[in-house]
Amino acid sequence: MTKFVRLIDMDRCMGCQACVAACYQENHYTPGSPWNEMIEYEIGTYPHVGKVFGTMGCMHCEGAPCKTVCDAINVHAISKNEYGVVLVDYDKCIGCGYCDTVCPYNVPQFSKEITSLYGEGELSPLETIPQEQRHPTHRKKNNVMEKCTFCWHKLEQAINSNQIDKIGVDPHFTPSCDLVCPVDARFFGDLDNPDSEVSRQIGTKKATQLKKEYGTNPQVYYKISGGDF
């Protein structure tokens, strides 16, 4: 078994947003519909106060409410594959918004209109790639839901080339947001492999999942001190 998970160490995160920028570039960012957002809040009581930073993206829940509600209305635009990655089929999505309503993490992003990252008609290098030549997760459309895919287009390459052991190790097969962190606050890999770095880090740092009371069993873990969010 293989189960991809992410760990975000909020004790180390300094809020630089390099991971946010990397996601923008890697995943054809739709203005107004970010897949990765930086959250910051203050802790403590004056004069002993501080700030905590952490990013929020799709949790790729084991019991994904978004998939449950999409299946319930017989649309079936959201799937969860054998590796635990939750994906959206843009061709099936009807833009009803139910997935957004039931998500405890406010993850689903609706792209009302696909516009250029640069604006005023100028295209970024990725936007010049014809739609039919893009990975399915990058063939975005107006009025559908989109979200973080764990950079599935990169994971899929590793799986198809029998290099799954390099996911989380080789930059070509690792989510871009996890690659660029300058303070090593992000880890990605196979939780079911006890020798993987992410598995060791989650155990060592006693990481936790957010909003566990909803029973979603998210596949993103956080090392948290100074308060929940």
mmCIF file of the C-alpha atoms, coordinates in Angstrom:
data_MODEL
# 
_entry.id   MODEL 
# 
loop_
_atom_site.group_PDB 
_atom_site.id 
_atom_site.type_symbol 
_atom_site.label_atom_id 
_atom_site.label_alt_id 
_atom_site.label_comp_id 
_atom_site.label_asym_id 
_atom_site.label_entity_id 
_atom_site.label_seq_id 
_atom_site.pdbx_PDB_ins_code 
_atom_site.Cartn_x 
_atom_site.Cartn_y 
_atom_site.Cartn_z 
_atom_site.occupancy 
_atom_site.B_iso_or_equiv 
_atom_site.pdbx_formal_charge 
_atom_site.auth_seq_id 
_atom_site.auth_comp_id 
_atom_site.auth_asym_id 
_atom_site.auth_atom_id 
_atom_site.pdbx_PDB_model_num 
ATOM 1   C CA . MET A 1 1   ? 0.000   0.000  0.000   1.00 0.00 ? 1   MET A CA 1 
ATOM 2   C CA . THR A 1 2   ? 1.050   3.560  -0.685  1.00 0.00 ? 2   THR A CA 1 
ATOM 3   C CA . LYS A 1 3   ? -0.531  6.599  0.919   1.00 0.00 ? 3   LYS A CA 1 
ATOM 4   C CA . PHE A 1 4   ? 0.758   10.037 0.032   1.00 0.00 ? 4   PHE A CA 1 
ATOM 5   C CA . VAL A 1 5   ? 0.701   12.621 2.813   1.00 0.00 ? 5   VAL A CA 1 
ATOM 6   C CA . ARG A 1 6   ? 2.160   16.035 3.567   1.00 0.00 ? 6   ARG A CA 1 
ATOM 7   C CA . LEU A 1 7   ? 3.580   17.435 6.806   1.00 0.00 ? 7   LEU A CA 1 
ATOM 8   C CA . ILE A 1 8   ? 3.761   21.174 7.479   1.00 0.00 ? 8   ILE A CA 1 
ATOM 9   C CA . ASP A 1 9   ? 5.891   22.202 10.444  1.00 0.00 ? 9   ASP A CA 1 
ATOM 10  C CA . MET A 1 10  ? 4.386   25.455 11.690  1.00 0.00 ? 10  MET A CA 1 
ATOM 11  C CA . ASP A 1 11  ? 7.203   25.915 14.186  1.00 0.00 ? 11  ASP A CA 1 
ATOM 12  C CA . ARG A 1 12  ? 9.571   26.322 11.247  1.00 0.00 ? 12  ARG A CA 1 
ATOM 13  C CA . CYS A 1 13  ? 7.342   28.103 8.715   1.00 0.00 ? 13  CYS A CA 1 
ATOM 14  C CA . MET A 1 14  ? 8.248   31.800 8.486   1.00 0.00 ? 14  MET A CA 1 
ATOM 15  C CA . GLY A 1 15  ? 5.448   32.894 6.165   1.00 0.00 ? 15  GLY A CA 1 
ATOM 16  C CA . CYS A 1 16  ? 7.643   33.645 3.146   1.00 0.00 ? 16  CYS A CA 1 
ATOM 17  C CA . GLN A 1 17  ? 4.996   32.255 0.756   1.00 0.00 ? 17  GLN A CA 1 
ATOM 18  C CA . ALA A 1 18  ? 7.557   30.571 -1.512  1.00 0.00 ? 18  ALA A CA 1 
ATOM 19  C CA . CYS A 1 19  ? 5.281   27.521 -1.505  1.00 0.00 ? 19  CYS A CA 1 
ATOM 20  C CA . VAL A 1 20  ? 2.332   29.655 -2.614  1.00 0.00 ? 20  VAL A CA 1 
ATOM 21  C CA . ALA A 1 21  ? 4.334   31.155 -5.486  1.00 0.00 ? 21  ALA A CA 1 
ATOM 22  C CA . ALA A 1 22  ? 5.582   27.710 -6.542  1.00 0.00 ? 22  ALA A CA 1 
ATOM 23  C CA . CYS A 1 23  ? 2.018   26.433 -6.703  1.00 0.00 ? 23  CYS A CA 1 
ATOM 24  C CA . TYR A 1 24  ? 0.983   29.426 -8.805  1.00 0.00 ? 24  TYR A CA 1 
ATOM 25  C CA . GLN A 1 25  ? 3.679   28.688 -11.372 1.00 0.00 ? 25  GLN A CA 1 
ATOM 26  C CA . GLU A 1 26  ? 3.358   24.901 -11.423 1.00 0.00 ? 26  GLU A CA 1 
ATOM 27  C CA . ASN A 1 27  ? -0.408  24.680 -11.633 1.00 0.00 ? 27  ASN A CA 1 
ATOM 28  C CA . HIS A 1 28  ? -1.465  27.443 -14.030 1.00 0.00 ? 28  HIS A CA 1 
ATOM 29  C CA . TYR A 1 29  ? -2.840  29.697 -11.261 1.00 0.00 ? 29  TYR A CA 1 
ATOM 30  C CA . THR A 1 30  ? -6.305  31.028 -11.926 1.00 0.00 ? 30  THR A CA 1 
ATOM 31  C CA . PRO A 1 31  ? -6.511  34.558 -10.447 1.00 0.00 ? 31  PRO A CA 1 
ATOM 32  C CA . GLY A 1 32  ? -8.901  34.495 -7.517  1.00 0.00 ? 32  GLY A CA 1 
ATOM 33  C CA . SER A 1 33  ? -8.810  30.698 -7.160  1.00 0.00 ? 33  SER A CA 1 
ATOM 34  C CA . PRO A 1 34  ? -5.618  29.803 -5.230  1.00 0.00 ? 34  PRO A CA 1 
ATOM 35  C CA . TRP A 1 35  ? -4.817  26.162 -4.492  1.00 0.00 ? 35  TRP A CA 1 
ATOM 36  C CA . ASN A 1 36  ? -2.485  27.051 -1.619  1.00 0.00 ? 36  ASN A CA 1 
ATOM 37  C CA . GLU A 1 37  ? -3.092  29.929 0.788   1.00 0.00 ? 37  GLU A CA 1 
ATOM 38  C CA . MET A 1 38  ? -0.977  31.322 3.604   1.00 0.00 ? 38  MET A CA 1 
ATOM 39  C CA . ILE A 1 39  ? -2.756  31.700 6.924   1.00 0.00 ? 39  ILE A CA 1 
ATOM 40  C CA . GLU A 1 40  ? -1.274  33.752 9.745   1.00 0.00 ? 40  GLU A CA 1 
ATOM 41  C CA . TYR A 1 41  ? -2.545  34.667 13.164  1.00 0.00 ? 41  TYR A CA 1 
ATOM 42  C CA . GLU A 1 42  ? -1.310  36.118 16.427  1.00 0.00 ? 42  GLU A CA 1 
ATOM 43  C CA . ILE A 1 43  ? -0.837  34.169 19.625  1.00 0.00 ? 43  ILE A CA 1 
ATOM 44  C CA . GLY A 1 44  ? -0.160  35.206 23.201  1.00 0.00 ? 44  GLY A CA 1 
ATOM 45  C CA . THR A 1 45  ? -1.116  38.217 25.265  1.00 0.00 ? 45  THR A CA 1 
ATOM 46  C CA . TYR A 1 46  ? 0.484   41.640 24.965  1.00 0.00 ? 46  TYR A CA 1 
ATOM 47  C CA . PRO A 1 47  ? 3.353   42.268 25.367  1.00 0.00 ? 47  PRO A CA 1 
ATOM 48  C CA . HIS A 1 48  ? 4.241   38.585 24.905  1.00 0.00 ? 48  HIS A CA 1 
ATOM 49  C CA . VAL A 1 49  ? 2.830   37.994 21.453  1.00 0.00 ? 49  VAL A CA 1 
ATOM 50  C CA . GLY A 1 50  ? 3.959   36.224 18.339  1.00 0.00 ? 50  GLY A CA 1 
ATOM 51  C CA . LYS A 1 51  ? 2.778   35.106 14.924  1.00 0.00 ? 51  LYS A CA 1 
ATOM 52  C CA . VAL A 1 52  ? 2.129   31.631 13.588  1.00 0.00 ? 52  VAL A CA 1 
ATOM 53  C CA . PHE A 1 53  ? 2.194   30.871 9.870   1.00 0.00 ? 53  PHE A CA 1 
ATOM 54  C CA . GLY A 1 54  ? 0.878   27.912 7.949   1.00 0.00 ? 54  GLY A CA 1 
ATOM 55  C CA . THR A 1 55  ? -0.476  27.115 4.517   1.00 0.00 ? 55  THR A CA 1 
ATOM 56  C CA . MET A 1 56  ? -3.853  25.622 3.736   1.00 0.00 ? 56  MET A CA 1 
ATOM 57  C CA . GLY A 1 57  ? -4.636  23.571 0.659   1.00 0.00 ? 57  GLY A CA 1 
ATOM 58  C CA . CYS A 1 58  ? -6.665  20.478 -0.086  1.00 0.00 ? 58  CYS A CA 1 
ATOM 59  C CA . MET A 1 59  ? -6.444  17.917 2.715   1.00 0.00 ? 59  MET A CA 1 
ATOM 60  C CA . HIS A 1 60  ? -7.116  14.936 0.414   1.00 0.00 ? 60  HIS A CA 1 
ATOM 61  C CA . CYS A 1 61  ? -9.337  13.465 3.097   1.00 0.00 ? 61  CYS A CA 1 
ATOM 62  C CA . GLU A 1 62  ? -9.859  9.738  3.490   1.00 0.00 ? 62  GLU A CA 1 
ATOM 63  C CA . GLY A 1 63  ? -13.540 10.463 3.974   1.00 0.00 ? 63  GLY A CA 1 
ATOM 64  C CA . ALA A 1 64  ? -13.774 13.404 1.597   1.00 0.00 ? 64  ALA A CA 1 
ATOM 65  C CA . PRO A 1 65  ? -17.088 15.250 2.122   1.00 0.00 ? 65  PRO A CA 1 
ATOM 66  C CA . CYS A 1 66  ? -16.714 16.885 -1.288  1.00 0.00 ? 66  CYS A CA 1 
ATOM 67  C CA . LYS A 1 67  ? -16.694 13.493 -3.007  1.00 0.00 ? 67  LYS A CA 1 
ATOM 68  C CA . THR A 1 68  ? -19.561 12.213 -0.879  1.00 0.00 ? 68  THR A CA 1 
ATOM 69  C CA . VAL A 1 69  ? -21.876 15.087 -1.797  1.00 0.00 ? 69  VAL A CA 1 
ATOM 70  C CA . CYS A 1 70  ? -20.835 15.032 -5.459  1.00 0.00 ? 70  CYS A CA 1 
ATOM 71  C CA . ASP A 1 71  ? -21.678 11.330 -5.632  1.00 0.00 ? 71  ASP A CA 1 
ATOM 72  C CA . ALA A 1 72  ? -24.946 11.909 -3.766  1.00 0.00 ? 72  ALA A CA 1 
ATOM 73  C CA . ILE A 1 73  ? -26.224 14.220 -6.520  1.00 0.00 ? 73  ILE A CA 1 
ATOM 74  C CA . ASN A 1 74  ? -25.059 11.719 -9.139  1.00 0.00 ? 74  ASN A CA 1 
ATOM 75  C CA . VAL A 1 75  ? -22.436 13.972 -10.737 1.00 0.00 ? 75  VAL A CA 1 
ATOM 76  C CA . HIS A 1 76  ? -19.342 11.943 -9.772  1.00 0.00 ? 76  HIS A CA 1 
ATOM 77  C CA . ALA A 1 77  ? -16.893 14.678 -10.734 1.00 0.00 ? 77  ALA A CA 1 
ATOM 78  C CA . ILE A 1 78  ? -14.666 14.059 -7.705  1.00 0.00 ? 78  ILE A CA 1 
ATOM 79  C CA . SER A 1 79  ? -12.607 10.899 -7.287  1.00 0.00 ? 79  SER A CA 1 
ATOM 80  C CA . LYS A 1 80  ? -10.100 9.513  -4.823  1.00 0.00 ? 80  LYS A CA 1 
ATOM 81  C CA . ASN A 1 81  ? -7.497  7.214  -6.339  1.00 0.00 ? 81  ASN A CA 1 
ATOM 82  C CA . GLU A 1 82  ? -5.655  4.288  -4.799  1.00 0.00 ? 82  GLU A CA 1 
ATOM 83  C CA . TYR A 1 83  ? -2.861  6.569  -3.614  1.00 0.00 ? 83  TYR A CA 1 
ATOM 84  C CA . GLY A 1 84  ? -5.238  8.760  -1.632  1.00 0.00 ? 84  GLY A CA 1 
ATOM 85  C CA . VAL A 1 85  ? -5.232  11.738 -4.004  1.00 0.00 ? 85  VAL A CA 1 
ATOM 86  C CA . VAL A 1 86  ? -8.576  13.529 -4.449  1.00 0.00 ? 86  VAL A CA 1 
ATOM 87  C CA . LEU A 1 87  ? -9.044  14.842 -7.992  1.00 0.00 ? 87  LEU A CA 1 
ATOM 88  C CA . VAL A 1 88  ? -11.681 16.822 -9.891  1.00 0.00 ? 88  VAL A CA 1 
ATOM 89  C CA . ASP A 1 89  ? -12.844 16.019 -13.405 1.00 0.00 ? 89  ASP A CA 1 
ATOM 90  C CA . TYR A 1 90  ? -13.468 19.442 -14.945 1.00 0.00 ? 90  TYR A CA 1 
ATOM 91  C CA . ASP A 1 91  ? -15.558 17.932 -17.729 1.00 0.00 ? 91  ASP A CA 1 
ATOM 92  C CA . LYS A 1 92  ? -18.011 16.432 -15.238 1.00 0.00 ? 92  LYS A CA 1 
ATOM 93  C CA . CYS A 1 93  ? -18.176 19.299 -12.700 1.00 0.00 ? 93  CYS A CA 1 
ATOM 94  C CA . ILE A 1 94  ? -21.405 21.295 -12.971 1.00 0.00 ? 94  ILE A CA 1 
ATOM 95  C CA . GLY A 1 95  ? -20.331 24.135 -10.657 1.00 0.00 ? 95  GLY A CA 1 
ATOM 96  C CA . CYS A 1 96  ? -23.141 23.532 -8.153  1.00 0.00 ? 96  CYS A CA 1 
ATOM 97  C CA . GLY A 1 97  ? -21.028 24.553 -5.150  1.00 0.00 ? 97  GLY A CA 1 
ATOM 98  C CA . TYR A 1 98  ? -22.151 21.750 -2.837  1.00 0.00 ? 98  TYR A CA 1 
ATOM 99  C CA . CYS A 1 99  ? -18.554 20.595 -2.358  1.00 0.00 ? 99  CYS A CA 1 
ATOM 100 C CA . ASP A 1 100 ? -17.622 24.035 -1.074  1.00 0.00 ? 100 ASP A CA 1 
ATOM 101 C CA . THR A 1 101 ? -20.555 23.987 1.343   1.00 0.00 ? 101 THR A CA 1 
ATOM 102 C CA . VAL A 1 102 ? -19.566 20.700 2.987   1.00 0.00 ? 102 VAL A CA 1 
ATOM 103 C CA . CYS A 1 103 ? -15.762 21.110 3.078   1.00 0.00 ? 103 CYS A CA 1 
ATOM 104 C CA . PRO A 1 104 ? -14.628 21.872 6.678   1.00 0.00 ? 104 PRO A CA 1 
ATOM 105 C CA . TYR A 1 105 ? -11.441 23.444 5.326   1.00 0.00 ? 105 TYR A CA 1 
ATOM 106 C CA . ASN A 1 106 ? -12.984 25.819 2.760   1.00 0.00 ? 106 ASN A CA 1 
ATOM 107 C CA . VAL A 1 107 ? -10.795 24.323 0.066   1.00 0.00 ? 107 VAL A CA 1 
ATOM 108 C CA . PRO A 1 108 ? -12.864 24.249 -3.168  1.00 0.00 ? 108 PRO A CA 1 
ATOM 109 C CA . GLN A 1 109 ? -12.103 27.187 -5.429  1.00 0.00 ? 109 GLN A CA 1 
ATOM 110 C CA . PHE A 1 110 ? -14.495 28.172 -8.209  1.00 0.00 ? 110 PHE A CA 1 
ATOM 111 C CA . SER A 1 111 ? -12.984 29.610 -11.353 1.00 0.00 ? 111 SER A CA 1 
ATOM 112 C CA . LYS A 1 112 ? -15.710 31.876 -12.658 1.00 0.00 ? 112 LYS A CA 1 
ATOM 113 C CA . GLU A 1 113 ? -13.526 32.999 -15.529 1.00 0.00 ? 113 GLU A CA 1 
ATOM 114 C CA . ILE A 1 114 ? -10.130 31.732 -16.638 1.00 0.00 ? 114 ILE A CA 1 
ATOM 115 C CA . THR A 1 115 ? -7.914  34.781 -17.107 1.00 0.00 ? 115 THR A CA 1 
ATOM 116 C CA . SER A 1 116 ? -4.195  35.314 -17.603 1.00 0.00 ? 116 SER A CA 1 
ATOM 117 C CA . LEU A 1 117 ? -1.895  35.377 -14.607 1.00 0.00 ? 117 LEU A CA 1 
ATOM 118 C CA . TYR A 1 118 ? -0.209  38.487 -16.024 1.00 0.00 ? 118 TYR A CA 1 
ATOM 119 C CA . GLY A 1 119 ? -3.421  40.215 -17.087 1.00 0.00 ? 119 GLY A CA 1 
ATOM 120 C CA . GLU A 1 120 ? -4.054  42.479 -20.072 1.00 0.00 ? 120 GLU A CA 1 
ATOM 121 C CA . GLY A 1 121 ? -3.849  39.574 -22.491 1.00 0.00 ? 121 GLY A CA 1 
ATOM 122 C CA . GLU A 1 122 ? -0.183  38.740 -21.826 1.00 0.00 ? 122 GLU A CA 1 
ATOM 123 C CA . LEU A 1 123 ? 0.414   35.015 -21.277 1.00 0.00 ? 123 LEU A CA 1 
ATOM 124 C CA . SER A 1 124 ? 2.804   33.326 -18.864 1.00 0.00 ? 124 SER A CA 1 
ATOM 125 C CA . PRO A 1 125 ? 5.017   30.544 -20.329 1.00 0.00 ? 125 PRO A CA 1 
ATOM 126 C CA . LEU A 1 126 ? 2.713   27.832 -19.003 1.00 0.00 ? 126 LEU A CA 1 
ATOM 127 C CA . GLU A 1 127 ? -0.352  29.568 -20.412 1.00 0.00 ? 127 GLU A CA 1 
ATOM 128 C CA . THR A 1 128 ? 1.098   29.337 -23.902 1.00 0.00 ? 128 THR A CA 1 
ATOM 129 C CA . ILE A 1 129 ? 0.803   25.530 -23.782 1.00 0.00 ? 129 ILE A CA 1 
ATOM 130 C CA . PRO A 1 130 ? -2.274  24.516 -25.811 1.00 0.00 ? 130 PRO A CA 1 
ATOM 131 C CA . GLN A 1 131 ? -5.105  23.182 -23.662 1.00 0.00 ? 131 GLN A CA 1 
ATOM 132 C CA . GLU A 1 132 ? -5.061  19.760 -25.301 1.00 0.00 ? 132 GLU A CA 1 
ATOM 133 C CA . GLN A 1 133 ? -1.351  19.335 -24.508 1.00 0.00 ? 133 GLN A CA 1 
ATOM 134 C CA . ARG A 1 134 ? -1.756  20.044 -20.794 1.00 0.00 ? 134 ARG A CA 1 
ATOM 135 C CA . HIS A 1 135 ? -2.217  17.445 -18.092 1.00 0.00 ? 135 HIS A CA 1 
ATOM 136 C CA . PRO A 1 136 ? -5.943  16.892 -17.350 1.00 0.00 ? 136 PRO A CA 1 
ATOM 137 C CA . THR A 1 137 ? -5.559  18.619 -13.963 1.00 0.00 ? 137 THR A CA 1 
ATOM 138 C CA . HIS A 1 138 ? -4.406  21.757 -15.796 1.00 0.00 ? 138 HIS A CA 1 
ATOM 139 C CA . ARG A 1 139 ? -7.167  21.887 -18.415 1.00 0.00 ? 139 ARG A CA 1 
ATOM 140 C CA . LYS A 1 140 ? -9.165  24.362 -16.394 1.00 0.00 ? 140 LYS A CA 1 
ATOM 141 C CA . LYS A 1 141 ? -12.553 25.677 -17.445 1.00 0.00 ? 141 LYS A CA 1 
ATOM 142 C CA . ASN A 1 142 ? -14.911 28.459 -16.469 1.00 0.00 ? 142 ASN A CA 1 
ATOM 143 C CA . ASN A 1 143 ? -17.459 27.832 -13.710 1.00 0.00 ? 143 ASN A CA 1 
ATOM 144 C CA . VAL A 1 144 ? -16.009 24.632 -12.267 1.00 0.00 ? 144 VAL A CA 1 
ATOM 145 C CA . MET A 1 145 ? -14.328 23.694 -9.014  1.00 0.00 ? 145 MET A CA 1 
ATOM 146 C CA . GLU A 1 146 ? -10.555 23.407 -8.828  1.00 0.00 ? 146 GLU A CA 1 
ATOM 147 C CA . LYS A 1 147 ? -8.127  22.711 -6.007  1.00 0.00 ? 147 LYS A CA 1 
ATOM 148 C CA . CYS A 1 148 ? -4.734  21.320 -5.003  1.00 0.00 ? 148 CYS A CA 1 
ATOM 149 C CA . THR A 1 149 ? -3.943  17.942 -6.588  1.00 0.00 ? 149 THR A CA 1 
ATOM 150 C CA . PHE A 1 150 ? -0.737  17.115 -4.646  1.00 0.00 ? 150 PHE A CA 1 
ATOM 151 C CA . CYS A 1 151 ? 0.828   17.934 -8.055  1.00 0.00 ? 151 CYS A CA 1 
ATOM 152 C CA . TRP A 1 152 ? -0.665  14.713 -9.383  1.00 0.00 ? 152 TRP A CA 1 
ATOM 153 C CA . HIS A 1 153 ? 0.877   15.340 -12.810 1.00 0.00 ? 153 HIS A CA 1 
ATOM 154 C CA . LYS A 1 154 ? 4.294   14.848 -11.179 1.00 0.00 ? 154 LYS A CA 1 
ATOM 155 C CA . LEU A 1 155 ? 3.328   11.891 -8.990  1.00 0.00 ? 155 LEU A CA 1 
ATOM 156 C CA . GLU A 1 156 ? 1.747   10.164 -11.977 1.00 0.00 ? 156 GLU A CA 1 
ATOM 157 C CA . GLN A 1 157 ? 5.017   10.363 -13.903 1.00 0.00 ? 157 GLN A CA 1 
ATOM 158 C CA . ALA A 1 158 ? 6.835   8.568  -11.089 1.00 0.00 ? 158 ALA A CA 1 
ATOM 159 C CA . ILE A 1 159 ? 4.165   5.882  -10.852 1.00 0.00 ? 159 ILE A CA 1 
ATOM 160 C CA . ASN A 1 160 ? 4.074   5.266  -14.600 1.00 0.00 ? 160 ASN A CA 1 
ATOM 161 C CA . SER A 1 161 ? 7.874   4.989  -14.778 1.00 0.00 ? 161 SER A CA 1 
ATOM 162 C CA . ASN A 1 162 ? 8.131   2.642  -11.765 1.00 0.00 ? 162 ASN A CA 1 
ATOM 163 C CA . GLN A 1 163 ? 9.944   5.282  -9.719  1.00 0.00 ? 163 GLN A CA 1 
ATOM 164 C CA . ILE A 1 164 ? 7.382   5.658  -6.962  1.00 0.00 ? 164 ILE A CA 1 
ATOM 165 C CA . ASP A 1 165 ? 10.166  5.353  -4.387  1.00 0.00 ? 165 ASP A CA 1 
ATOM 166 C CA . LYS A 1 166 ? 11.513  8.704  -5.610  1.00 0.00 ? 166 LYS A CA 1 
ATOM 167 C CA . ILE A 1 167 ? 8.353   10.644 -4.744  1.00 0.00 ? 167 ILE A CA 1 
ATOM 168 C CA . GLY A 1 168 ? 9.240   13.138 -2.045  1.00 0.00 ? 168 GLY A CA 1 
ATOM 169 C CA . VAL A 1 169 ? 12.935  12.697 -2.857  1.00 0.00 ? 169 VAL A CA 1 
ATOM 170 C CA . ASP A 1 170 ? 13.420  13.531 -6.546  1.00 0.00 ? 170 ASP A CA 1 
ATOM 171 C CA . PRO A 1 171 ? 12.360  17.104 -7.484  1.00 0.00 ? 171 PRO A CA 1 
ATOM 172 C CA . HIS A 1 172 ? 10.789  15.825 -10.713 1.00 0.00 ? 172 HIS A CA 1 
ATOM 173 C CA . PHE A 1 173 ? 8.369   13.677 -8.715  1.00 0.00 ? 173 PHE A CA 1 
ATOM 174 C CA . THR A 1 174 ? 7.654   15.886 -5.705  1.00 0.00 ? 174 THR A CA 1 
ATOM 175 C CA . PRO A 1 175 ? 4.980   18.596 -5.307  1.00 0.00 ? 175 PRO A CA 1 
ATOM 176 C CA . SER A 1 176 ? 6.550   21.936 -6.139  1.00 0.00 ? 176 SER A CA 1 
ATOM 177 C CA . CYS A 1 177 ? 5.368   23.669 -2.969  1.00 0.00 ? 177 CYS A CA 1 
ATOM 178 C CA . ASP A 1 178 ? 7.261   21.122 -0.885  1.00 0.00 ? 178 ASP A CA 1 
ATOM 179 C CA . LEU A 1 179 ? 10.452  21.603 -2.898  1.00 0.00 ? 179 LEU A CA 1 
ATOM 180 C CA . VAL A 1 180 ? 10.947  25.326 -2.457  1.00 0.00 ? 180 VAL A CA 1 
ATOM 181 C CA . CYS A 1 181 ? 10.594  25.794 1.315   1.00 0.00 ? 181 CYS A CA 1 
ATOM 182 C CA . PRO A 1 182 ? 13.825  27.509 2.460   1.00 0.00 ? 182 PRO A CA 1 
ATOM 183 C CA . VAL A 1 183 ? 13.456  26.394 6.091   1.00 0.00 ? 183 VAL A CA 1 
ATOM 184 C CA . ASP A 1 184 ? 12.522  22.718 5.548   1.00 0.00 ? 184 ASP A CA 1 
ATOM 185 C CA . ALA A 1 185 ? 9.039   23.132 6.972   1.00 0.00 ? 185 ALA A CA 1 
ATOM 186 C CA . ARG A 1 186 ? 7.374   20.859 4.400   1.00 0.00 ? 186 ARG A CA 1 
ATOM 187 C CA . PHE A 1 187 ? 7.658   17.140 3.787   1.00 0.00 ? 187 PHE A CA 1 
ATOM 188 C CA . PHE A 1 188 ? 5.874   14.860 1.335   1.00 0.00 ? 188 PHE A CA 1 
ATOM 189 C CA . GLY A 1 189 ? 5.873   11.131 0.709   1.00 0.00 ? 189 GLY A CA 1 
ATOM 190 C CA . ASP A 1 190 ? 4.461   7.734  1.564   1.00 0.00 ? 190 ASP A CA 1 
ATOM 191 C CA . LEU A 1 191 ? 3.045   7.465  5.071   1.00 0.00 ? 191 LEU A CA 1 
ATOM 192 C CA . ASP A 1 192 ? 2.858   3.669  4.806   1.00 0.00 ? 192 ASP A CA 1 
ATOM 193 C CA . ASN A 1 193 ? 6.617   3.462  4.295   1.00 0.00 ? 193 ASN A CA 1 
ATOM 194 C CA . PRO A 1 194 ? 8.175   3.688  7.779   1.00 0.00 ? 194 PRO A CA 1 
ATOM 195 C CA . ASP A 1 195 ? 11.518  4.616  6.233   1.00 0.00 ? 195 ASP A CA 1 
ATOM 196 C CA . SER A 1 196 ? 10.179  7.636  4.344   1.00 0.00 ? 196 SER A CA 1 
ATOM 197 C CA . GLU A 1 197 ? 11.175  11.058 5.622   1.00 0.00 ? 197 GLU A CA 1 
ATOM 198 C CA . VAL A 1 198 ? 7.576   12.230 5.960   1.00 0.00 ? 198 VAL A CA 1 
ATOM 199 C CA . SER A 1 199 ? 6.659   9.151  8.005   1.00 0.00 ? 199 SER A CA 1 
ATOM 200 C CA . ARG A 1 200 ? 9.604   9.682  10.346  1.00 0.00 ? 200 ARG A CA 1 
ATOM 201 C CA . GLN A 1 201 ? 8.879   13.398 10.703  1.00 0.00 ? 201 GLN A CA 1 
ATOM 202 C CA . ILE A 1 202 ? 5.198   12.862 11.524  1.00 0.00 ? 202 ILE A CA 1 
ATOM 203 C CA . GLY A 1 203 ? 6.128   10.367 14.222  1.00 0.00 ? 203 GLY A CA 1 
ATOM 204 C CA . THR A 1 204 ? 9.016   12.405 15.642  1.00 0.00 ? 204 THR A CA 1 
ATOM 205 C CA . LYS A 1 205 ? 7.176   15.726 15.699  1.00 0.00 ? 205 LYS A CA 1 
ATOM 206 C CA . LYS A 1 206 ? 3.896   14.249 16.930  1.00 0.00 ? 206 LYS A CA 1 
ATOM 207 C CA . ALA A 1 207 ? 2.047   15.956 14.101  1.00 0.00 ? 207 ALA A CA 1 
ATOM 208 C CA . THR A 1 208 ? -1.715  16.141 14.043  1.00 0.00 ? 208 THR A CA 1 
ATOM 209 C CA . GLN A 1 209 ? -4.548  16.570 11.570  1.00 0.00 ? 209 GLN A CA 1 
ATOM 210 C CA . LEU A 1 210 ? -6.839  19.585 11.578  1.00 0.00 ? 210 LEU A CA 1 
ATOM 211 C CA . LYS A 1 211 ? -10.508 19.443 12.570  1.00 0.00 ? 211 LYS A CA 1 
ATOM 212 C CA . LYS A 1 212 ? -10.393 15.752 13.376  1.00 0.00 ? 212 LYS A CA 1 
ATOM 213 C CA . GLU A 1 213 ? -13.819 16.035 14.980  1.00 0.00 ? 213 GLU A CA 1 
ATOM 214 C CA . TYR A 1 214 ? -15.353 15.998 11.484  1.00 0.00 ? 214 TYR A CA 1 
ATOM 215 C CA . GLY A 1 215 ? -14.076 12.484 10.856  1.00 0.00 ? 215 GLY A CA 1 
ATOM 216 C CA . THR A 1 216 ? -12.570 13.372 7.489   1.00 0.00 ? 216 THR A CA 1 
ATOM 217 C CA . ASN A 1 217 ? -9.118  11.892 8.285   1.00 0.00 ? 217 ASN A CA 1 
ATOM 218 C CA . PRO A 1 218 ? -7.124  14.382 6.202   1.00 0.00 ? 218 PRO A CA 1 
ATOM 219 C CA . GLN A 1 219 ? -3.834  13.377 4.606   1.00 0.00 ? 219 GLN A CA 1 
ATOM 220 C CA . VAL A 1 220 ? -2.122  16.652 5.478   1.00 0.00 ? 220 VAL A CA 1 
ATOM 221 C CA . TYR A 1 221 ? -0.514  16.796 8.914   1.00 0.00 ? 221 TYR A CA 1 
ATOM 222 C CA . TYR A 1 222 ? 0.633   19.818 10.917  1.00 0.00 ? 222 TYR A CA 1 
ATOM 223 C CA . LYS A 1 223 ? 3.222   20.263 13.624  1.00 0.00 ? 223 LYS A CA 1 
ATOM 224 C CA . ILE A 1 224 ? 1.438   22.845 15.760  1.00 0.00 ? 224 ILE A CA 1 
ATOM 225 C CA . SER A 1 225 ? 2.373   24.748 18.888  1.00 0.00 ? 225 SER A CA 1 
ATOM 226 C CA . GLY A 1 226 ? 0.764   27.892 20.162  1.00 0.00 ? 226 GLY A CA 1 
ATOM 227 C CA . GLY A 1 227 ? -2.777  27.075 19.204  1.00 0.00 ? 227 GLY A CA 1 
ATOM 228 C CA . ASP A 1 228 ? -4.935  25.315 16.651  1.00 0.00 ? 228 ASP A CA 1 
ATOM 229 C CA . PHE A 1 229 ? -6.414  26.857 13.513  1.00 0.00 ? 229 PHE A CA 1 
# 
